[in-house]
CSV table of C-alpha atoms in Angstrom, one decimal:
chain,number,residue,atom,x,y,z
Q,1,MET,CA,-38.6,129.3,25.4
Q,2,GLY,CA,-41.7,127.4,25.4
Q,3,TRP,CA,-45.2,128.2,26.3
Q,4,THR,CA,-45.2,126.6,29.2
Q,5,THR,CA,-42.5,128.4,31.2
Q,6,LYS,CA,-43.5,131.4,29.2
Q,7,ILE,CA,-46.9,131.1,31.1
Q,8,LEU,CA,-45.6,130.2,34.3
Q,9,ASP,CA,-43.1,133.2,34.2
Q,10,GLU,CA,-46.6,134.8,34.1
Q,11,VAL,CA,-48.1,132.9,37.7
Q,12,ARG,CA,-44.2,134.3,38.8
Q,13,ALA,CA,-45.6,137.8,38.3
Q,14,ARG,CA,-48.6,137.3,40.0
Q,15,ILE,CA,-47.2,135.3,43.8
Q,16,ALA,CA,-43.9,137.3,43.5
Q,17,PRO,CA,-43.9,139.3,47.0
Q,18,ALA,CA,-43.8,143.1,46.8
Q,19,ASP,CA,-40.0,144.5,47.3
Q,20,GLU,CA,-41.4,146.7,50.3
Q,21,THR,CA,-42.9,143.6,52.2
Q,22,LEU,CA,-39.8,141.4,51.9
Q,23,GLU,CA,-37.7,144.8,53.4
Q,24,ALA,CA,-40.3,145.0,56.1
Q,25,ALA,CA,-40.2,141.7,57.2
Q,26,ARG,CA,-36.0,141.5,56.9
Q,27,THR,CA,-35.9,144.8,59.3
Q,28,ARG,CA,-38.5,143.3,61.3
Q,29,ARG,CA,-36.7,140.4,62.1
Q,30,GLY,CA,-33.4,142.1,62.4
Q,31,GLU,CA,-34.9,144.4,65.3
Q,32,VAL,CA,-36.0,140.8,67.6
Q,33,LEU,CA,-32.6,139.4,67.2
Q,34,GLY,CA,-30.8,142.6,68.0
Q,35,ALA,CA,-33.4,142.7,71.3
Q,36,LEU,CA,-31.2,139.5,72.3
Q,37,LYS,CA,-27.8,140.4,71.3
Q,38,ASP,CA,-26.8,140.4,75.0
Q,39,TYR,CA,-29.0,137.7,76.1
Q,40,PRO,CA,-27.4,135.2,78.4
Q,41,GLY,CA,-25.4,132.6,76.7
Q,42,ARG,CA,-26.6,133.4,72.9
Q,43,LEU,CA,-24.4,132.1,70.6
Q,44,ARG,CA,-25.4,133.6,67.3
Q,45,ASP,CA,-29.0,133.8,65.3
Q,46,TYR,CA,-29.9,132.5,61.7
Q,47,ALA,CA,-32.4,133.5,59.6
Q,48,SER,CA,-35.0,130.3,58.3
Q,49,GLY,CA,-38.1,129.8,56.6
Q,50,SER,CA,-39.6,131.5,53.3
Q,51,ILE,CA,-37.9,134.6,53.4
Q,52,GLY,CA,-34.9,133.1,54.6
Q,53,HIS,CA,-34.7,130.6,51.7
Q,54,ARG,CA,-35.5,132.6,49.5
Q,55,THR,CA,-38.6,131.5,48.0
Q,56,ALA,CA,-41.6,133.5,49.9
Q,57,ASN,CA,-44.6,134.6,48.3
Q,58,ASP,CA,-47.1,136.0,49.7
Q,59,ASP,CA,-45.4,134.8,53.6
Q,60,THR,CA,-45.9,138.0,55.4
Q,61,ASP,CA,-43.8,136.4,58.5
Q,62,ALA,CA,-40.2,136.2,59.0
Q,63,ASP,CA,-38.9,133.1,60.6
Q,64,CYS,CA,-35.7,133.3,63.1
Q,65,GLY,CA,-33.9,131.7,65.6
Q,66,VAL,CA,-31.2,132.3,68.3
Q,67,VAL,CA,-28.9,129.5,69.2
Q,68,LEU,CA,-28.1,129.6,73.5
Q,69,ASP,CA,-25.4,127.4,74.2
Q,70,ARG,CA,-27.1,124.2,76.3
Q,71,ARG,CA,-23.9,124.7,79.0
Q,72,THR,CA,-25.3,128.3,80.3
Q,73,TYR,CA,-28.8,126.5,80.5
Q,74,PRO,CA,-28.1,122.5,81.8
Q,75,GLU,CA,-31.2,122.2,83.2
Q,76,LEU,CA,-32.9,122.5,79.7
Q,77,GLY,CA,-33.7,120.2,77.3
Q,78,PRO,CA,-32.7,115.9,76.3
Q,79,ASP,CA,-28.8,116.9,77.1
Q,80,GLY,CA,-29.3,118.0,80.5
Q,81,SER,CA,-32.5,117.4,83.3
Q,82,GLU,CA,-35.2,117.1,80.9
Q,83,VAL,CA,-36.7,121.1,81.5
Q,84,GLY,CA,-39.2,121.6,78.5
Q,85,PRO,CA,-38.6,125.1,77.1
Q,86,GLU,CA,-42.0,127.1,78.7
Q,87,ALA,CA,-39.7,129.5,81.5
Q,88,VAL,CA,-37.2,130.2,78.7
Q,89,MET,CA,-39.3,131.4,75.9
Q,90,ASN,CA,-41.5,133.7,77.8
Q,91,ASP,CA,-38.2,135.3,79.3
Q,92,VAL,CA,-37.0,136.3,75.8
Q,93,ARG,CA,-40.6,136.7,75.1
Q,94,LYS,CA,-40.6,139.5,77.8
Q,95,LEU,CA,-37.2,140.3,76.6
Q,96,VAL,CA,-38.1,141.3,73.5
Q,97,ARG,CA,-41.4,143.2,73.8
Q,98,GLU,CA,-39.6,145.4,77.0
Q,99,LYS,CA,-36.8,146.0,74.1
Q,100,LEU,CA,-39.2,147.3,71.5
Q,101,LYS,CA,-42.4,148.4,73.0
Q,102,ASP,CA,-40.8,151.9,72.6
Q,103,ALA,CA,-40.7,152.0,68.8
Q,104,HIS,CA,-43.3,149.4,68.3
Q,105,PRO,CA,-46.0,150.2,70.8
Q,106,GLY,CA,-48.7,148.4,69.4
Q,107,MET,CA,-46.8,144.7,69.6
Q,108,ALA,CA,-47.8,141.7,70.6
Q,109,THR,CA,-46.4,138.9,71.1
Q,110,ARG,CA,-47.4,135.0,72.0
Q,111,LEU,CA,-46.1,131.4,72.3
Q,112,SER,CA,-47.0,128.3,69.4
Q,113,LYS,CA,-45.4,125.1,69.8
Q,114,ARG,CA,-42.5,126.0,68.4
Q,115,ALA,CA,-41.9,130.2,68.7
Q,116,ILE,CA,-42.6,133.2,70.0
Q,117,ILE,CA,-44.6,135.2,67.6
Q,118,VAL,CA,-44.1,139.0,67.3
Q,119,LYS,CA,-47.1,140.8,66.1
Q,120,PHE,CA,-46.5,144.7,64.8
Q,121,ASN,CA,-49.8,145.6,64.2
Q,122,GLU,CA,-48.5,148.2,61.9
Q,123,PRO,CA,-49.9,147.5,58.3
Q,124,LEU,CA,-47.8,148.7,55.7
Q,125,SER,CA,-50.4,151.0,53.8
Q,126,ASN,CA,-54.1,151.9,54.7
Q,127,ASP,CA,-55.4,149.4,52.7
Q,128,ASP,CA,-57.3,146.8,54.0
Q,129,ASP,CA,-55.1,143.8,53.4
Q,130,ALA,CA,-51.9,145.2,53.6
Q,131,PRO,CA,-49.1,143.3,54.8
Q,132,ASP,CA,-48.1,143.5,58.1
Q,133,PRO,CA,-44.8,141.2,58.5
Q,134,SER,CA,-44.8,139.3,61.6
Q,135,VAL,CA,-41.5,137.9,63.2
Q,136,ASP,CA,-41.2,133.5,63.8
Q,137,LEU,CA,-38.6,133.6,66.9
Q,138,ILE,CA,-37.6,130.6,67.8
Q,139,VAL,CA,-35.1,129.2,70.9
Q,140,ALA,CA,-32.8,126.7,70.1
Q,141,LEU,CA,-30.2,124.6,72.6
Q,142,THR,CA,-26.7,123.5,71.3
Q,143,ARG,CA,-26.9,119.5,71.1
Q,144,ARG,CA,-23.9,117.9,73.0
Q,145,GLY,CA,-21.9,115.3,69.9
Q,146,ALA,CA,-24.7,115.8,67.5
Q,147,ASP,CA,-25.1,117.7,64.5
Q,148,GLY,CA,-28.4,120.3,64.5
Q,149,LEU,CA,-30.4,122.3,67.5
Q,150,TRP,CA,-32.9,121.1,70.0
Q,151,ILE,CA,-35.9,123.0,69.1
Q,152,PRO,CA,-38.8,123.3,71.2
Q,153,ASN,CA,-41.8,121.5,71.2
Q,154,ARG,CA,-44.5,123.2,73.9
Q,155,ASP,CA,-47.2,120.8,73.1
Q,156,ALA,CA,-45.0,117.7,74.8
Q,157,ASP,CA,-43.1,120.0,77.2
Q,158,SER,CA,-39.8,118.8,75.7
Q,159,TRP,CA,-37.4,119.3,72.8
Q,160,ASP,CA,-37.3,118.2,69.0
Q,161,ALA,CA,-34.1,117.5,67.4
Q,162,SER,CA,-33.8,119.9,64.1
Q,163,HIS,CA,-31.4,121.8,61.7
Q,164,PRO,CA,-32.9,124.8,60.3
Q,165,GLU,CA,-29.2,126.3,59.8
Q,166,LYS,CA,-28.5,123.7,57.5
Q,167,HIS,CA,-32.0,123.8,55.8
Q,168,THR,CA,-31.0,127.6,54.6
Q,169,ALA,CA,-27.3,127.1,53.7
Q,170,LEU,CA,-28.7,123.9,51.3
Q,171,LEU,CA,-31.3,125.7,49.5
Q,172,THR,CA,-29.4,129.3,49.2
Q,173,ASP,CA,-25.8,127.9,48.5
Q,174,PRO,CA,-24.3,128.3,45.2
Q,175,PRO,CA,-24.5,127.5,42.0
Q,176,GLU,CA,-26.6,130.7,41.8
Q,177,ASP,CA,-28.8,129.1,38.4
Q,178,LEU,CA,-29.4,126.2,40.2
Q,179,ARG,CA,-30.8,127.8,43.7
Q,180,ARG,CA,-32.4,130.4,41.9
Q,181,LEU,CA,-34.5,127.6,39.2
Q,182,ARG,CA,-35.1,125.7,42.7
Q,183,ALA,CA,-36.3,128.3,44.5
Q,184,ARG,CA,-38.8,129.4,41.1
Q,185,THR,CA,-40.1,125.8,41.0
Q,186,ILE,CA,-40.8,125.9,45.1
Q,187,ARG,CA,-42.6,129.2,44.7
Q,188,ILE,CA,-44.9,128.0,41.9
Q,189,ALA,CA,-45.6,124.6,43.9
Q,190,LYS,CA,-46.4,126.1,46.8
Q,191,ALA,CA,-48.6,128.8,44.9
Q,192,GLN,CA,-50.8,125.4,43.5
Q,193,ASN,CA,-50.4,123.7,47.0
Q,194,LYS,CA,-52.2,126.8,48.6
Q,195,GLN,CA,-55.1,127.1,45.9
Q,196,TYR,CA,-56.9,124.7,47.9
Q,197,SER,CA,-58.8,125.3,51.2
Q,198,THR,CA,-56.8,122.8,53.0
Q,199,PRO,CA,-53.1,122.3,51.5
Q,200,ALA,CA,-51.6,118.9,51.3
Q,201,LEU,CA,-48.4,120.0,52.0
Q,202,SER,CA,-46.0,122.0,54.2
Q,203,SER,CA,-43.8,124.4,52.6
Q,204,PHE,CA,-40.5,122.6,54.0
Q,205,ASN,CA,-41.5,119.2,52.4
Q,206,ILE,CA,-42.4,121.3,48.9
Q,207,GLU,CA,-39.0,122.6,49.5
Q,208,ALA,CA,-37.1,119.1,50.5
Q,209,LEU,CA,-38.6,117.6,47.5
Q,210,ALA,CA,-37.3,120.2,45.7
Q,211,LEU,CA,-34.0,119.4,46.8
Q,212,GLU,CA,-34.1,115.8,45.9
Q,213,CYS,CA,-34.9,116.6,42.3
Q,214,ILE,CA,-34.2,119.9,41.3
Q,215,THR,CA,-30.3,119.1,40.8
Q,216,LYS,CA,-29.3,120.4,36.9
Q,217,ALA,CA,-30.2,123.0,34.5
Q,218,GLU,CA,-33.2,123.2,32.6
Q,219,SER,CA,-36.1,125.0,32.1
Q,220,LEU,CA,-38.4,126.4,34.8
Q,221,GLY,CA,-41.4,124.3,32.7
Q,222,GLU,CA,-39.2,120.8,32.7
Q,223,ALA,CA,-38.9,121.7,36.3
Q,224,VAL,CA,-41.8,122.4,37.5
Q,225,THR,CA,-43.0,119.5,35.9
Q,226,ARG,CA,-40.6,117.0,36.9
Q,227,TRP,CA,-41.4,118.5,40.6
Q,228,PHE,CA,-44.9,117.5,40.4
Q,229,GLU,CA,-43.7,113.7,38.9
Q,230,TYR,CA,-41.0,113.3,41.4
Q,231,ALA,CA,-43.1,114.2,44.4
Q,232,ALA,CA,-46.2,112.0,43.2
Q,233,THR,CA,-44.0,108.9,43.0
Q,234,GLU,CA,-42.1,109.6,46.2
Q,235,LEU,CA,-44.6,110.3,48.6
Q,236,LYS,CA,-46.8,107.6,47.2
Q,237,LYS,CA,-43.7,105.7,49.1
Q,238,ALA,CA,-43.0,107.8,52.1
Q,239,ASN,CA,-42.7,110.8,53.5
Q,240,THR,CA,-40.0,112.9,52.3
Q,241,LYS,CA,-36.5,112.9,54.7
Q,242,ASP,CA,-35.5,115.6,56.7
Q,243,PRO,CA,-32.7,117.3,54.2
Q,244,ALA,CA,-30.3,117.6,57.1
Q,245,GLY,CA,-30.7,114.3,58.4
Q,246,VAL,CA,-31.5,115.1,61.7
Q,247,SER,CA,-35.6,115.2,62.3
Q,248,PRO,CA,-37.8,112.9,61.2
Q,249,PRO,CA,-39.7,112.4,58.2
Q,250,ILE,CA,-41.7,115.3,57.1
Q,251,ARG,CA,-45.2,114.7,57.5
Q,252,LEU,CA,-48.7,115.1,55.3
Q,253,LEU,CA,-51.3,117.5,56.2
Q,254,LEU,CA,-53.7,115.4,54.5
Q,255,ASP,CA,-54.2,111.5,54.0
Q,256,ARG,CA,-51.7,109.9,51.3
Q,257,ASP,CA,-54.4,109.0,48.9
Q,258,VAL,CA,-55.7,112.7,48.8
Q,259,VAL,CA,-52.3,114.0,48.2
Q,260,VAL,CA,-51.3,111.4,45.8
Q,261,GLN,CA,-54.1,112.0,44.1
Q,262,ARG,CA,-53.8,115.8,43.7
Q,263,LEU,CA,-49.7,115.6,42.5
Q,264,GLU,CA,-50.6,113.2,40.0
Q,265,SER,CA,-53.7,115.1,38.5
Q,266,ALA,CA,-51.3,118.1,37.9
Q,267,ALA,CA,-48.2,116.2,37.1
Q,268,LYS,CA,-50.4,114.8,34.1
Q,269,HIS,CA,-51.1,118.3,33.2
Q,270,MET,CA,-47.9,119.6,32.9
Q,271,ARG,CA,-46.2,117.1,30.8
Q,272,ALA,CA,-49.2,117.5,28.6
Q,273,ALA,CA,-48.5,121.1,28.7
Q,274,LEU,CA,-44.9,120.3,27.8
Q,275,ASP,CA,-46.0,117.9,25.2
Q,276,ARG,CA,-47.8,120.6,23.4
Q,277,ASP,CA,-45.3,123.6,24.4
Q,278,ASP,CA,-45.7,124.9,20.7
Q,279,ASP,CA,-48.9,125.7,21.1
Q,280,GLU,CA,-50.1,128.6,23.2
Q,281,ASP,CA,-53.3,127.9,23.6
Q,282,ALA,CA,-53.2,123.9,24.3
Q,283,ALA,CA,-50.2,124.7,26.8
Q,284,ARG,CA,-52.5,127.3,28.5
Q,285,GLU,CA,-55.4,125.0,28.7
Q,286,GLU,CA,-53.6,122.3,30.3
Q,287,LEU,CA,-51.9,125.1,32.9
Q,288,ALA,CA,-55.3,126.7,34.1
Q,289,VAL,CA,-56.2,123.2,35.3
Q,290,VAL,CA,-53.4,123.2,37.4
Q,291,PHE,CA,-53.2,126.8,38.5
Q,292,TRP,CA,-56.9,128.2,38.4
Q,293,LYS,CA,-56.3,131.4,40.4
Q,294,TYR,CA,-53.8,132.6,38.0
Q,295,ILE,CA,-54.5,131.3,34.7
Q,296,GLN,CA,-57.4,131.2,32.5
Q,297,LYS,CA,-58.7,129.4,30.0
Q,298,PRO,CA,-58.3,130.6,26.2
Q,299,ALA,CA,-61.1,131.8,24.9
Q,300,GLY,CA,-64.0,129.7,23.7
Q,301,LYS,CA,-61.9,127.0,24.8
Q,302,GLU,CA,-63.9,124.1,26.7
Q,303,SER,CA,-62.5,121.4,27.7
Q,304,LYS,CA,-64.7,118.6,29.6
Q,305,ALA,CA,-61.4,116.8,30.7
Q,306,ALA,CA,-60.2,120.3,32.3
Q,307,LEU,CA,-63.7,120.8,34.0
Q,308,ALA,CA,-63.7,117.2,35.4
Q,309,SER,CA,-60.7,117.6,37.0
Q,310,ALA,CA,-61.3,121.2,38.4
Q,311,LEU,CA,-64.7,119.9,39.8
Q,312,ARG,CA,-63.2,117.0,41.5
Q,313,SER,CA,-60.0,119.1,43.2
Q,314,GLY,CA,-62.8,121.4,44.2
Q,315,ASN,CA,-61.5,124.3,41.8
Q,316,GLY,CA,-63.1,127.3,42.5
Q,317,ALA,CA,-62.5,129.1,39.7
Q,318,PHE,CA,-64.7,127.2,37.6
Q,319,ASN,CA,-68.8,127.2,37.9
Q,320,ARG,CA,-70.6,124.2,37.8
Q,321,ALA,CA,-71.7,125.4,34.0
Q,322,GLY,CA,-68.0,125.1,33.0
Q,323,ILE,CA,-67.4,128.6,33.1
Q,324,PHE,CA,-64.3,130.0,34.7
Q,325,ALA,CA,-64.9,132.6,36.7
Q,326,PRO,CA,-62.1,135.8,36.0
Q,327,GLY,CA,-62.8,137.3,39.5
Q,328,THR,CA,-61.0,135.0,41.3
Q,329,ALA,CA,-57.5,135.4,40.0
Q,330,SER,CA,-54.6,136.9,41.9
Q,331,VAL,CA,-54.1,140.7,40.8
Q,332,LEU,CA,-50.8,141.1,39.0
Q,333,LYS,CA,-48.0,142.3,40.3
Q,334,THR,CA,-44.6,143.6,38.7
Q,335,PRO,CA,-41.3,143.9,40.8
Q,336,ALA,CA,-38.8,143.5,38.7
Q,337,SER,CA,-37.2,140.4,40.0
Q,338,PHE,CA,-40.6,138.0,40.1
Q,339,GLY,CA,-39.1,137.1,44.0
Q,340,ASP,CA,-36.4,136.1,42.1
Q,341,ASP,CA,-33.5,138.1,44.2
Q,342,GLN,CA,-34.7,137.9,48.0
Q,343,VAL,CA,-32.0,138.1,50.3
Q,344,ARG,CA,-31.9,136.5,53.3
């Protein structure tokens, strides 16, 4: 194992979600879905999002959905009378609140563009920054003669085609060694993306790119480098396609030139680290430019290239004098699995 992979394993340790946070998120998700077991027209439910996909870092929401038979609601959606999602979402929201209010008196709910947001307001400890996992619930409809589901779009008072169940299957299906490598790559890429005050990519975009390019067994250092190089090349040409082939391409969160510049810079330093994989200091210095919140440059190393890149990208881990500010690094977490054995 080269130094690039060893150092990336340090990053994985820092970003790993605590087991109790994952357990609380899954339990709360189960409670919300359980409240709807007798809802009229209910066919099934599903897990989605980073916890469902086993790619969570410090994510504290559990995404899920309940699938309704469109034939029970002939007025709803594009296969019906084009009635929007507002009324049925509010009906489901009220039922969840009614079923769970005694067990969770502080619970609050609201509607977003897509989902019913269930906030429990029950932090897992007395710490000010203690996790308090919420649940994002999508009320979905089956589609007539087409793959996937109709999911709400409250902004347009309509429904959009998507296939969250297939997304989860693609990211969690065997072979296990490939699933695990892809999940590790995704988690590290998500952490790099979130270092910026305005991330360039959605988590789902990062996952979709990983499905395209992480297709064989290799070291973590090689896989993460491959992801950055592939993402930069592909996003320079076009937006990422929906892995399920149902939704439109995934939109970028920033202008394309900004997104590509960030990815190309990260790819360059990842490749440089791999090229000097037998030299810990050299690899660490390159990786510290990419993961400035998680990796400290070797003592006494003052790389002008690293400093210039960090300042251009708004890297808050360096001051104007080029000194790494150790207080910006995350606190090391030490769950045994580094988050790799997350279950749905």
